[in-house]
Amino acid sequence: METATDPVCLEGVSVRFGSREVLRDLTLTLQSRRVGIVGRNGSGKTTLARLIAGLIAPDAGRVTVAGVDVCTDRRAAIRTVGILFQNPDHQIIFPTVEEELAFGLRQLGRSKAEAREGARAMLARFGRDDWAERAVDGLSQGQRHLVCLMAVLAMEPRVIVLDEPFAGLDIPTIRALRRYLEALPVTLIQVSHDIAALGEYNRVIWLEGGKVAADGPADETLARYLAAMEEVDDADADL
Ligand code: ADP
């Protein structure tokens, strides 16, 4: 039985880049614990992920997460939603692990000492106490992903958006990160091409050309998506 979670609501949302409409009048309420988003390259998945995290504003419509308007109330948004990108190097800004983890807590208004303490507590939770002083540059790709995950979790978001977070990692590393994520009492919204992983989600949405092409239980949406992809001619590859 699925537990109800904080709703993510999009109401008549459109996003344009220049003359191109990338998301077109989307109205969606996401209230499942695990929501997957699939679609071809360029279908608008990353734009949707960034919108839910409040990183971009829509040209029309409104996005709320747990009642917070994430575009207009940035301070509340950073407390409510976290995002993990495909490439941890696009996320990490500080040279050491502790500084990276403390930064988010400073943004939430914690003192330097509280932020440091919070960072250390998060490292301890993951059994990585000895990483505090480590240079992020010296960590592996998987370890840098874990730093990003810990930095997001330190802020105690209610919703985490994952934009292709595991591309390029080996299977045991993906499995370990997924275990961490799935044990969390938060809503996960995951953009992914990993059909097997999304098969375990409560709900999957297929985006096509900035619109919802299918939306429902994972097995149904994924079956329709895969059948449609079989029909796509090689000439239509995104090359
Ligand atoms: P997906 O994640 O499904 O591959 P995106 O949301 O990244 O799709 O992109 C959707 C479309 O919007 C693509 O055609 C992309 O080139 C375009 N796009 C995305 N971000 C920008 C931007 N900042 N400026 C201009 N075009 C963009």
GROMACS .gro file of C-alpha atoms in nm, residues 30-210:
model
  181
   30LEU     CA    1   0.261   1.396  -0.846
   31GLN     CA    2   0.182   1.240  -0.516
   32SER     CA    3   0.349   0.901  -0.526
   33ARG     CA    4   0.656   0.812  -0.329
   34ARG     CA    5   0.849   0.707  -0.640
   35VAL     CA    6   0.776   0.874  -0.973
   36GLY     CA    7   0.977   0.802  -1.288
   37ILE     CA    8   1.001   1.019  -1.597
   38VAL     CA    9   1.100   0.872  -1.934
   39GLY     CA   10   1.117   1.012  -2.282
   40ARG     CA   11   1.344   1.062  -2.578
   41ASN     CA   12   1.632   1.307  -2.575
   42GLY     CA   13   1.498   1.660  -2.597
   43SER     CA   14   1.148   1.568  -2.476
   44GLY     CA   15   1.174   1.810  -2.182
   45LYS     CA   16   1.268   1.579  -1.892
   46THR     CA   17   1.558   1.784  -1.757
   47THR     CA   18   1.357   2.103  -1.797
   48LEU     CA   19   1.079   1.944  -1.590
   49ALA     CA   20   1.328   1.829  -1.324
   50ARG     CA   21   1.483   2.176  -1.297
   51LEU     CA   22   1.140   2.336  -1.283
   52ILE     CA   23   1.029   2.117  -0.991
   53ALA     CA   24   1.352   2.205  -0.809
   54GLY     CA   25   1.282   2.575  -0.866
   55LEU     CA   26   1.599   2.625  -1.072
   56ILE     CA   27   1.408   2.772  -1.365
   57ALA     CA   28   1.080   2.959  -1.376
   58PRO     CA   29   0.798   2.873  -1.614
   59ASP     CA   30   0.687   3.119  -1.882
   60ALA     CA   31   0.330   3.038  -1.784
   61GLY     CA   32   0.169   2.849  -1.498
   62ARG     CA   33   0.271   2.760  -1.146
   63VAL     CA   34   0.477   2.490  -0.974
   64THR     CA   35   0.421   2.409  -0.608
   65VAL     CA   36   0.587   2.146  -0.392
   66ALA     CA   37   0.421   2.069  -0.059
   67GLY     CA   38   0.236   2.397  -0.101
   68VAL     CA   39   0.553   2.602  -0.163
   69ASP     CA   40   0.565   2.800  -0.488
   70VAL     CA   41   0.919   2.696  -0.579
   71CYS     CA   42   0.969   2.967  -0.839
   72THR     CA   43   0.872   3.266  -0.634
   73ASP     CA   44   0.978   3.152  -0.288
   74ARG     CA   45   1.339   3.046  -0.334
   75ARG     CA   46   1.417   3.033   0.038
   76ALA     CA   47   1.132   2.793   0.105
   77ALA     CA   48   1.215   2.600  -0.213
   78ILE     CA   49   1.568   2.512  -0.101
   79ARG     CA   50   1.428   2.370   0.221
   80THR     CA   51   1.168   2.165   0.038
   81VAL     CA   52   1.325   2.021  -0.278
   82GLY     CA   53   1.672   1.884  -0.350
   83ILE     CA   54   1.808   1.790  -0.691
   84LEU     CA   55   2.084   1.552  -0.796
   85PHE     CA   56   2.233   1.602  -1.141
   86GLN     CA   57   2.381   1.349  -1.377
   87ASN     CA   58   2.729   1.489  -1.331
   88PRO     CA   59   2.836   1.554  -0.970
   89ASP     CA   60   3.094   1.803  -1.098
   90HIS     CA   61   2.807   2.029  -1.206
   91GLN     CA   62   2.687   2.032  -0.848
   92ILE     CA   63   2.997   2.044  -0.629
   93ILE     CA   64   3.148   2.387  -0.572
   94PHE     CA   65   3.376   2.354  -0.270
   95PRO     CA   66   3.720   2.192  -0.248
   96THR     CA   67   3.655   1.975   0.057
   97VAL     CA   68   3.373   1.739   0.144
   98GLU     CA   69   3.285   1.910   0.469
   99GLU     CA   70   3.265   2.255   0.309
  100GLU     CA   71   3.038   2.114   0.040
  101LEU     CA   72   2.801   1.960   0.294
  102ALA     CA   73   2.806   2.263   0.521
  103PHE     CA   74   2.721   2.504   0.239
  104GLY     CA   75   2.360   2.394   0.207
  105LEU     CA   76   2.310   2.421   0.580
  106ARG     CA   77   2.454   2.773   0.577
  107GLN     CA   78   2.198   2.856   0.306
  108LEU     CA   79   1.928   2.740   0.546
  109GLY     CA   80   2.051   2.997   0.796
  110ARG     CA   81   2.257   2.773   1.026
  111SER     CA   82   2.564   2.918   1.196
  112LYS     CA   83   2.909   2.808   1.082
  113ALA     CA   84   2.942   2.578   1.383
  114GLU     CA   85   2.595   2.426   1.333
  115ALA     CA   86   2.662   2.373   0.963
  116ARG     CA   87   2.993   2.202   1.040
  117GLU     CA   88   2.825   1.983   1.299
  118GLY     CA   89   2.545   1.894   1.056
  119ALA     CA   90   2.800   1.807   0.788
  120ARG     CA   91   2.988   1.580   1.027
  121ALA     CA   92   2.666   1.413   1.140
  122MET     CA   93   2.573   1.336   0.780
  123LEU     CA   94   2.919   1.189   0.713
  124ALA     CA   95   2.884   0.974   1.025
  125ARG     CA   96   2.542   0.853   0.908
  126PHE     CA   97   2.703   0.719   0.592
  127GLY     CA   98   3.010   0.582   0.774
  128ARG     CA   99   3.233   0.837   0.601
  129ASP     CA  100   3.359   1.032   0.906
  130ASP     CA  101   3.709   1.034   0.760
  131TRP     CA  102   3.597   1.223   0.448
  132ALA     CA  103   3.550   1.561   0.617
  133GLU     CA  104   3.887   1.705   0.520
  134ARG     CA  105   3.918   1.509   0.196
  135ALA     CA  106   3.957   1.701  -0.130
  136VAL     CA  107   3.658   1.637  -0.354
  137ASP     CA  108   3.893   1.624  -0.654
  138GLY     CA  109   4.061   1.317  -0.508
  139LEU     CA  110   3.736   1.118  -0.485
  140SER     CA  111   3.607   0.877  -0.748
  141GLN     CA  112   3.301   0.956  -0.960
  142GLY     CA  113   3.082   0.732  -0.742
  143GLN     CA  114   3.217   0.891  -0.424
  144ARG     CA  115   3.145   1.238  -0.565
  145HIS     CA  116   2.788   1.125  -0.631
  146LEU     CA  117   2.766   1.019  -0.269
  147VAL     CA  118   2.893   1.363  -0.160
  148CYS     CA  119   2.614   1.525  -0.362
  149LEU     CA  120   2.358   1.291  -0.210
  150MET     CA  121   2.479   1.366   0.142
  151ALA     CA  122   2.478   1.741   0.069
  152VAL     CA  123   2.118   1.721  -0.049
  153LEU     CA  124   2.010   1.504   0.245
  154ALA     CA  125   2.175   1.734   0.497
  155MET     CA  126   1.912   1.991   0.400
  156GLU     CA  127   1.632   1.746   0.482
  157PRO     CA  128   1.424   1.799   0.167
  158ARG     CA  129   1.079   1.645   0.142
  159VAL     CA  130   1.119   1.581  -0.230
  160ILE     CA  131   1.433   1.483  -0.421
  161VAL     CA  132   1.454   1.514  -0.798
  162LEU     CA  133   1.710   1.290  -0.967
  163ASP     CA  134   1.814   1.380  -1.319
  164GLU     CA  135   1.984   1.070  -1.465
  165PRO     CA  136   2.189   1.048  -1.147
  166PHE     CA  137   2.372   0.725  -1.215
  167ALA     CA  138   2.491   0.747  -1.573
  168GLY     CA  139   2.850   0.628  -1.605
  169LEU     CA  140   2.865   0.442  -1.273
  170ASP     CA  141   2.927   0.070  -1.235
  171ILE     CA  142   2.655  -0.168  -1.120
  172PRO     CA  143   2.762  -0.213  -0.753
  173THR     CA  144   2.795   0.166  -0.713
  174ILE     CA  145   2.451   0.224  -0.862
  175ARG     CA  146   2.307  -0.046  -0.637
  176ALA     CA  147   2.460   0.109  -0.325
  177LEU     CA  148   2.339   0.460  -0.411
  178ARG     CA  149   1.993   0.329  -0.493
  179ARG     CA  150   1.976   0.149  -0.160
  180TYR     CA  151   2.054   0.472   0.021
  181LEU     CA  152   1.795   0.661  -0.176
  182GLU     CA  153   1.520   0.407  -0.150
  183ALA     CA  154   1.550   0.385   0.226
  184LEU     CA  155   1.474   0.756   0.255
  185PRO     CA  156   1.133   0.879   0.373
  186VAL     CA  157   1.110   1.129   0.087
  187THR     CA  158   0.937   1.154  -0.248
  188LEU     CA  159   1.173   1.064  -0.532
  189ILE     CA  160   1.112   1.194  -0.882
  190GLN     CA  161   1.359   1.032  -1.117
  191VAL     CA  162   1.438   1.110  -1.478
  192SER     CA  163   1.599   0.801  -1.623
  193HIS     CA  164   1.661   0.581  -1.923
  194ASP     CA  165   1.703   0.285  -1.688
  195ILE     CA  166   1.381   0.100  -1.764
  196ALA     CA  167   1.452  -0.182  -1.518
  197ALA     CA  168   1.498   0.062  -1.230
  198LEU     CA  169   1.186   0.260  -1.320
  199GLY     CA  170   0.987  -0.064  -1.334
  200GLU     CA  171   0.989  -0.063  -0.955
  201TYR     CA  172   0.845   0.287  -0.928
  202ASN     CA  173   0.485   0.362  -0.830
  203ARG     CA  174   0.412   0.575  -1.131
  204VAL     CA  175   0.590   0.656  -1.457
  205ILE     CA  176   0.528   0.950  -1.687
  206TRP     CA  177   0.636   0.945  -2.050
  207LEU     CA  178   0.713   1.287  -2.194
  208GLU     CA  179   0.711   1.346  -2.568
  209GLY     CA  180   0.765   1.690  -2.718
  210GLY     CA  181   0.696   1.863  -2.388
   0.00000   0.00000   0.00000
